[in-house]
Coordinates of C-alpha atoms and ligand atoms in Angstrom, one line a residue:
X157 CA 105.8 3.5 8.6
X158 CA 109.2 1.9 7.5
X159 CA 109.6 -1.7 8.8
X160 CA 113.2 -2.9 9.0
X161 CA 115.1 -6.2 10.0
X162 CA 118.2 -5.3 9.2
X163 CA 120.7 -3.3 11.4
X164 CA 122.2 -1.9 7.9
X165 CA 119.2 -0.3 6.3
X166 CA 117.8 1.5 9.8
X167 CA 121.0 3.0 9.9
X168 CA 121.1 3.7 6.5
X169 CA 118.1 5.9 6.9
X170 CA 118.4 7.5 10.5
X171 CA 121.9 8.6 8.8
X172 CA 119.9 10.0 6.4
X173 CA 117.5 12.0 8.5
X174 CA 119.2 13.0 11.3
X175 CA 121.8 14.7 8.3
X176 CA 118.3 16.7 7.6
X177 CA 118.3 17.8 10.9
X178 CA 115.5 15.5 12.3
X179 CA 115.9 14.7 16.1
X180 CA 114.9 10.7 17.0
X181 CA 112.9 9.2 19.9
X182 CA 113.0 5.6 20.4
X183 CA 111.1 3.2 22.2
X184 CA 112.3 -0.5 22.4
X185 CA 109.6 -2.7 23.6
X186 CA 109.3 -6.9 23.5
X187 CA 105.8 -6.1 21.8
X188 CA 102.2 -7.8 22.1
X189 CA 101.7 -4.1 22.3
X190 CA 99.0 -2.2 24.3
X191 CA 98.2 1.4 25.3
X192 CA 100.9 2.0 27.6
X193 CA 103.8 1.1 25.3
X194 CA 101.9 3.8 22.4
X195 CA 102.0 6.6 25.1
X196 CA 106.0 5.9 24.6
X197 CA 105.2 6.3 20.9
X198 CA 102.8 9.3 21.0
X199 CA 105.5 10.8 23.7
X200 CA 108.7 10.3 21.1
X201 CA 106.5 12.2 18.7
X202 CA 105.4 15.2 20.6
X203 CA 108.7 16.3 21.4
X204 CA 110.9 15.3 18.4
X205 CA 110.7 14.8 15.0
X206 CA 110.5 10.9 14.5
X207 CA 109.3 8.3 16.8
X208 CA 111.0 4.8 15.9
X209 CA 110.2 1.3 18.2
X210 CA 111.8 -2.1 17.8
X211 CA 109.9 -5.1 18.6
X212 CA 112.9 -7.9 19.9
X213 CA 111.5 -10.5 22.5
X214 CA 115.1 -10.5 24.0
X215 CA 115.9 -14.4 24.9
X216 CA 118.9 -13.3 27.0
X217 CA 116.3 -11.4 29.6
X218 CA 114.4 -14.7 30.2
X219 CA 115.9 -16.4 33.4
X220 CA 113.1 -18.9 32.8
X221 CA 113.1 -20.5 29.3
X222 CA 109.1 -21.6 29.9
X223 CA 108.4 -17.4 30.2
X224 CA 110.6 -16.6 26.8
X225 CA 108.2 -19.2 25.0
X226 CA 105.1 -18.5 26.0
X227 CA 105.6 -14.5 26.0
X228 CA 103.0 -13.6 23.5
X229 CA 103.8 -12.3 20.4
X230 CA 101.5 -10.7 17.4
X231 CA 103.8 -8.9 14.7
X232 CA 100.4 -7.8 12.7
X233 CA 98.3 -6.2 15.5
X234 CA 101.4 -4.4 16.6
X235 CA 102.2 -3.0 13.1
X236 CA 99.0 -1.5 12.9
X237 CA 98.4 -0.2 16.6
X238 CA 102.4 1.5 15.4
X239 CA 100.3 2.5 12.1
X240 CA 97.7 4.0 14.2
X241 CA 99.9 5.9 17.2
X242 CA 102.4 7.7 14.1
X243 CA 105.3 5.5 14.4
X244 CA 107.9 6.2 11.7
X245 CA 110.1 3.2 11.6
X246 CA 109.7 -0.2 13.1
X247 CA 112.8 -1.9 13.8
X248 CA 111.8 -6.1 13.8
X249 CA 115.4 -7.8 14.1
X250 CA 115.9 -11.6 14.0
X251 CA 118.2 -12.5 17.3
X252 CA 121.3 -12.5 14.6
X253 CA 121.0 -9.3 13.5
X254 CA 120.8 -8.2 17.7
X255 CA 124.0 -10.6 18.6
X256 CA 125.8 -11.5 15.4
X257 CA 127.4 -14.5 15.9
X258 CA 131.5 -14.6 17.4
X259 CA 130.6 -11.1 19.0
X260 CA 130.9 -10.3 22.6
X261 CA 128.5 -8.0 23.5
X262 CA 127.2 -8.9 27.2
X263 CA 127.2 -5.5 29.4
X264 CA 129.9 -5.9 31.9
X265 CA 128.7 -2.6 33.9
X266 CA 128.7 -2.9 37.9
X267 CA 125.2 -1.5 38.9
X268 CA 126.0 -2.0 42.6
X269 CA 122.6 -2.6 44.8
X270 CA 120.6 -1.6 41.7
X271 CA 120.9 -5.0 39.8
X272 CA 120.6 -7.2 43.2
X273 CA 117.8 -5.9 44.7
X274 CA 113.3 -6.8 44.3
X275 CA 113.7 -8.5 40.2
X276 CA 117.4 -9.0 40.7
X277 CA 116.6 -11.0 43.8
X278 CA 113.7 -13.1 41.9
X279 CA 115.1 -13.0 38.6
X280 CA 119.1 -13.5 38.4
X281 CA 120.7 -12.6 35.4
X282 CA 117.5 -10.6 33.9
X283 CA 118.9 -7.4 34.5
X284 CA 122.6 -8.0 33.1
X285 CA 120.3 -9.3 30.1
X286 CA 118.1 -6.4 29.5
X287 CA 121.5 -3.3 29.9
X288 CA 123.0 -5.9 27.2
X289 CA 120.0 -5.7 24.5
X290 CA 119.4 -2.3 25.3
X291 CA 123.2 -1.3 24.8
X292 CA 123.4 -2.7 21.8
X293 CA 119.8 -0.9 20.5
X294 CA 120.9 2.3 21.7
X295 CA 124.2 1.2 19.8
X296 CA 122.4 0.8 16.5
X297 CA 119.6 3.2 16.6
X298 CA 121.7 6.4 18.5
X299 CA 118.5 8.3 19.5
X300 CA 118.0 11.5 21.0
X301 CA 115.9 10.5 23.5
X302 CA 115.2 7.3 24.6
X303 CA 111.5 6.4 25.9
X304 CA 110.6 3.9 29.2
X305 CA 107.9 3.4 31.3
X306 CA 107.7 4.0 35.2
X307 CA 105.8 0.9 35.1
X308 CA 109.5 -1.2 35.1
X309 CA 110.8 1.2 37.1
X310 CA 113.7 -0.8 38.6
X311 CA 114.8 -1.4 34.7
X312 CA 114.5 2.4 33.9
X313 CA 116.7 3.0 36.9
X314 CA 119.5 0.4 35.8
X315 CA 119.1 1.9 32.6
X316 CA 119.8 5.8 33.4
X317 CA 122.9 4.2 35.7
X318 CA 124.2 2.6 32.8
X319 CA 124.0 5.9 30.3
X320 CA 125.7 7.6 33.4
X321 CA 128.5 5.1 33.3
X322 CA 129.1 5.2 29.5
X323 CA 128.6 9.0 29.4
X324 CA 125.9 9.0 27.0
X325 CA 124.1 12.2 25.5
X326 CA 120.8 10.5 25.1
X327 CA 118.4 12.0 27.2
X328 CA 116.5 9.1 29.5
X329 CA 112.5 10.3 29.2
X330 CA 110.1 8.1 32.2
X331 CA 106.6 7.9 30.8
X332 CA 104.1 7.4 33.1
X333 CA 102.6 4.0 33.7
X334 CA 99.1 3.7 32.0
X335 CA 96.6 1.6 33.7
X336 CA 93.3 -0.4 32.8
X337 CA 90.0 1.4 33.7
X338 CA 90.2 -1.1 36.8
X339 CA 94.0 -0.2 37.8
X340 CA 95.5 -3.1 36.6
X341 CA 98.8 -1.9 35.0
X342 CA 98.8 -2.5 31.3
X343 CA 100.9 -5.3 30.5
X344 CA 101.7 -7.5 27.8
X345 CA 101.5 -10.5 30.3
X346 CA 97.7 -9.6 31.3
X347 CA 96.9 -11.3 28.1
X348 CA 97.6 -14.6 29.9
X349 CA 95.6 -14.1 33.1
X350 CA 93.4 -16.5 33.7
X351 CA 89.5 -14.6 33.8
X352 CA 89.6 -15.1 37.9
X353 CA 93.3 -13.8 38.3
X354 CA 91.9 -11.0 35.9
X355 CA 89.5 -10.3 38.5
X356 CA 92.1 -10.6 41.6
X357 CA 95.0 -8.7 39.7
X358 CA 93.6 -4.9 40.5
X359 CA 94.4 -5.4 44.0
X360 CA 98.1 -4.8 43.1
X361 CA 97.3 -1.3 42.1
X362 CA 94.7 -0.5 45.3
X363 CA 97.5 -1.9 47.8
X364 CA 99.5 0.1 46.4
X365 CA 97.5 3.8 46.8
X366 CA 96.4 2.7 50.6
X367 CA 100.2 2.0 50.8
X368 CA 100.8 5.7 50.0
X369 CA 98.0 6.7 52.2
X370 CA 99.4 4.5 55.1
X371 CA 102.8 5.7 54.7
X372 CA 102.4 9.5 55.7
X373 CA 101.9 8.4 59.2
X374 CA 103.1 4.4 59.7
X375 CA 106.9 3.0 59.0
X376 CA 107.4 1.5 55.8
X377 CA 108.0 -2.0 57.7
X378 CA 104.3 -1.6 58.8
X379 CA 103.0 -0.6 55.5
X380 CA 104.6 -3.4 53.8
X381 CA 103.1 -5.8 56.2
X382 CA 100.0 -4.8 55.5
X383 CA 100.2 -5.0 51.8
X384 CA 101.4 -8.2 52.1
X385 CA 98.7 -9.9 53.9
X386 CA 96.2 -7.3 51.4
X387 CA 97.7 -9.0 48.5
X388 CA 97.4 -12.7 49.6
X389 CA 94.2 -12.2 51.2
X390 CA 93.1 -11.0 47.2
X391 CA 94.5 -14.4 46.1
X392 CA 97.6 -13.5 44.8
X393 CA 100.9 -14.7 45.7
X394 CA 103.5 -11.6 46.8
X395 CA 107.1 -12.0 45.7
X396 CA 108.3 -8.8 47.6
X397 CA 106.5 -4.8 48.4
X398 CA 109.6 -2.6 49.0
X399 CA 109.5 0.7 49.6
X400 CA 112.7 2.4 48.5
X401 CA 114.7 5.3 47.7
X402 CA 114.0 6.1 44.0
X403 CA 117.6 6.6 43.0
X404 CA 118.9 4.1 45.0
X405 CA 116.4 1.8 45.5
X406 CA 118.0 1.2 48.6
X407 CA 115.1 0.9 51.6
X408 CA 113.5 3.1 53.1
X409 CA 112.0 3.3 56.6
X410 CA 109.9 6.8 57.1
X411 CA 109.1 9.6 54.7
X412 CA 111.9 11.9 55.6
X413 CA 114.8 9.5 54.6
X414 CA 114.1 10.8 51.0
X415 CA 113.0 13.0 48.6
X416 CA 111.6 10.5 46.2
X417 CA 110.2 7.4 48.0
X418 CA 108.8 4.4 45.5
X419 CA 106.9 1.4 46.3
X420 CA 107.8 -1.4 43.8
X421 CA 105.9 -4.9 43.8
X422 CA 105.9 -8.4 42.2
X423 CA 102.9 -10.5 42.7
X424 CA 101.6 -14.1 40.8
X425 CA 98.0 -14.2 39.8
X426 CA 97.9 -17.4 38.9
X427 CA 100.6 -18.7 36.0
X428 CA 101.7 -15.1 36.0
X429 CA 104.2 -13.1 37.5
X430 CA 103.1 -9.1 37.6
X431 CA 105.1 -6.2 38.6
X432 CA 103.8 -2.0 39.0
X433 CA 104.7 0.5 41.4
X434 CA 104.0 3.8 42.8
X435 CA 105.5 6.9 43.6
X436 CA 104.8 7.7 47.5
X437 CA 106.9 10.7 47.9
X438 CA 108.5 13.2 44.9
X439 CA 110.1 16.3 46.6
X440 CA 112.8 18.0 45.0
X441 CA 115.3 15.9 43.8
Ligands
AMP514 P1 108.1 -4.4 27.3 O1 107.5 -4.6 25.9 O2 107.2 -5.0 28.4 O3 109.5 -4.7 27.4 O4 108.0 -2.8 27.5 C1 108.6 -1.9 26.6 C2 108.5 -0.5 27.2 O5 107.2 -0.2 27.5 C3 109.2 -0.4 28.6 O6 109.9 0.8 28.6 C4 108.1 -0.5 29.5 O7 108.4 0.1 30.8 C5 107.0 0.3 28.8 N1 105.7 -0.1 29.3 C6 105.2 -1.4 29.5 N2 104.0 -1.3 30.1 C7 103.7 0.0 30.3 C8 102.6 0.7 30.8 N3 101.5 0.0 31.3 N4 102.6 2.0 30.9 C9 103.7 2.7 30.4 N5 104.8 2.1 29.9 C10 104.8 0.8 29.8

C-alpha cells in the first residue's frame, strides 16, 4: 500500500493509473478505523480496480472544539487494518495540504431542508463543513466511485445532493452499516464509552427494529414516542428519532407517504454522542 501526504504525488500516481485504464474507489474516512469503514475498502475493491482511503480528522466538521480533540486517532493500527483489507493508496494529509493557506474553499451549495434538519439541528455548521472537505477530496482524488456508509446517512444524503448540484460523474455507492455482535453500530466513538454506556448503547439499535415493527400498523408520532421513552428508560439521553422520507428527509407520518421511509437517531451514552439508523420502508424508488 502507497501512503501519501502530499496532494502532488497521489495525483501524480492516480494520473498514472487511471492512463492504464484502472477505475478508482475511494473511501474518505476521519480514521480510528474499525470493520465498518474496511467493508468501504473491501467494497471499492470488488468492483473496481484500486481501492484508495484518506485518513483527515476534518477540524472544520467539529462544531465543538472538545469533540475535534479528543476524536481518537491511531495512524499505525489503521495502516495495517488498510494493509490487511487490500487498500492501494492511503492518502494522510496535514490540514495545509486539505486548505492551503489564502484559498477559499468553503462549499457554498444550498441543501435546502437536508442541512437543517436531526444533525443540522444539533450540530450547526457540521454539515457545510463535511460537503467542504469532501469537495475538495473528491477534487484531489477524482474517483470513480465514491464509498459511504448508511450508518451517516443524513451525510450520504447531503453528499449525493451536492454531486447532483455540481453535476458530477462519480457514482455515490451506500454501504451498508456494519454492527457489533450486540447491535451497537460500529463507530470510531465507541472507543470512548464508558464500560456501563457500553452496555446501555445496544438499545439504540433494538429501538430501532421494534420501531420498524411498530410502524407497519402505528403513526410515526406514536412510534417515535415510544422510542423515546425506550431510549431514556435504557439510560441514554435522546437528541431526536425522526422518521423521514429517505430522499428528503422531510417527516413522515404513515407508511404510504413514501417509498423509502428511514428512522434516523442521535442519542448520548454518557460523554458520547451516537448516531445509526434504519431503513423501515424501501419500495421502489
Ligand atoms: P468516519 O471515519 O466516521 O468519518 O466515517 C468514514 C466513512 O465510514 C463514512 O462514509 C461512514 O459512513 C462510514 N462508516 C462509519 N461507520 C460505519 C459502519 N459502522 N458501517 C459502515 N460504514 C461506516
Amino acid at each position: 500500500m502507497l501512503i501519501f501526504k502530499k496532494v502532488a504525488d497521489l495525483q501524480h500516481w492516480l494520473d498514472t493509473e487511471r492512463r492504464a485504464g484502472k477505475t478508482v474507489g475511494f473511501a474518505p474516512t476521519m480514521g480510528a478505523l474499525h470493520d465498518g469503514h474496511l467493508s468501504l475498502v473491501l467494497a471499492a475493491k470488488q468492483e473496481g480496480d484500486l481501492a484508495v482511503t484518506s485518513i483527515f480528522v476534518n477540524p472544520t466538521q467539529f462544531n465543538d472544539p472538545k469533540d475535534l480533540e479528543k476524536y481518537p486517532r491511531m495512524p499505525e493500527k489503521d495502516i495495517a487494518l488498510l494493509l490487511g483489507a487490500g487498500c492501494d493508496a492511503l492518502f494522510m494529509p496535514p490540514v495545509e495540504e486539505v486548505y492551503p493557506p489564502g484559498l477559499e474553499l468553503t462549499v457554498q451549495l444550498d441543501f435546502r431542508q437536508l442541512d437543517q434538519v436531526m444533525e443540522g439541528v444539533f450540530r450547526p455548521g457540521h454539515f457545510k463543513g463535511m460537503a467542504t472537505v469532501v469537495k475538495r477530496l473528491l477534487d484531489i482524488v477524482q474517483p470513480h466511485r465514491l464509498y459511504m456508509g448508511q450508518k451517516d446517512f443524513q451525510q450520504l444524503t447531503i453528499v449525493r445532493d451536492m454531486i447532483r448540484q455540481f453535476n458530477s460523474p462519480i457514482q455515490l455507492v451506500m454501504c451498508p452499516t456494519t454492527r457489533e455482535p450486540d447491535g451497537l453500530a460500529m463507530s470510531s466513538r465507541n472507543l470512548r464509552l464508558s464500560p456501563e454506556m457500553r452496555l446501555a448503547a445496544p438499545a439504540i439499535y433494538r429501538t430501532l427494529l421494534e420501531a420498524r415493527d411498530r410502524f407497519q400498523h402505528e403513526p410515526a408520532t406514536a412510534v417515535q414516542a415510544s422510542a423515546l421513552r425506550q431510549l431514556e428508560t435504557a439510560g441514554l439521553k435522546p437528541e431526536y428519532f425522526d422518521i423521514v422520507d429517505g430522499i428528503s428527509l422531510l417527516p413522515v407520518e404513515h407508511q404510504n407517504e413514501s417509498n423509502f421511509i428511514v428512522a434516523c437517531v442521535a442519542a448520548w451514552a454518557g460523554e458520547v454522542r451516537l448516531i445509526d439508523n434504519l431503513v423501515l420502508k424501501e419500495g421502489l424508488r
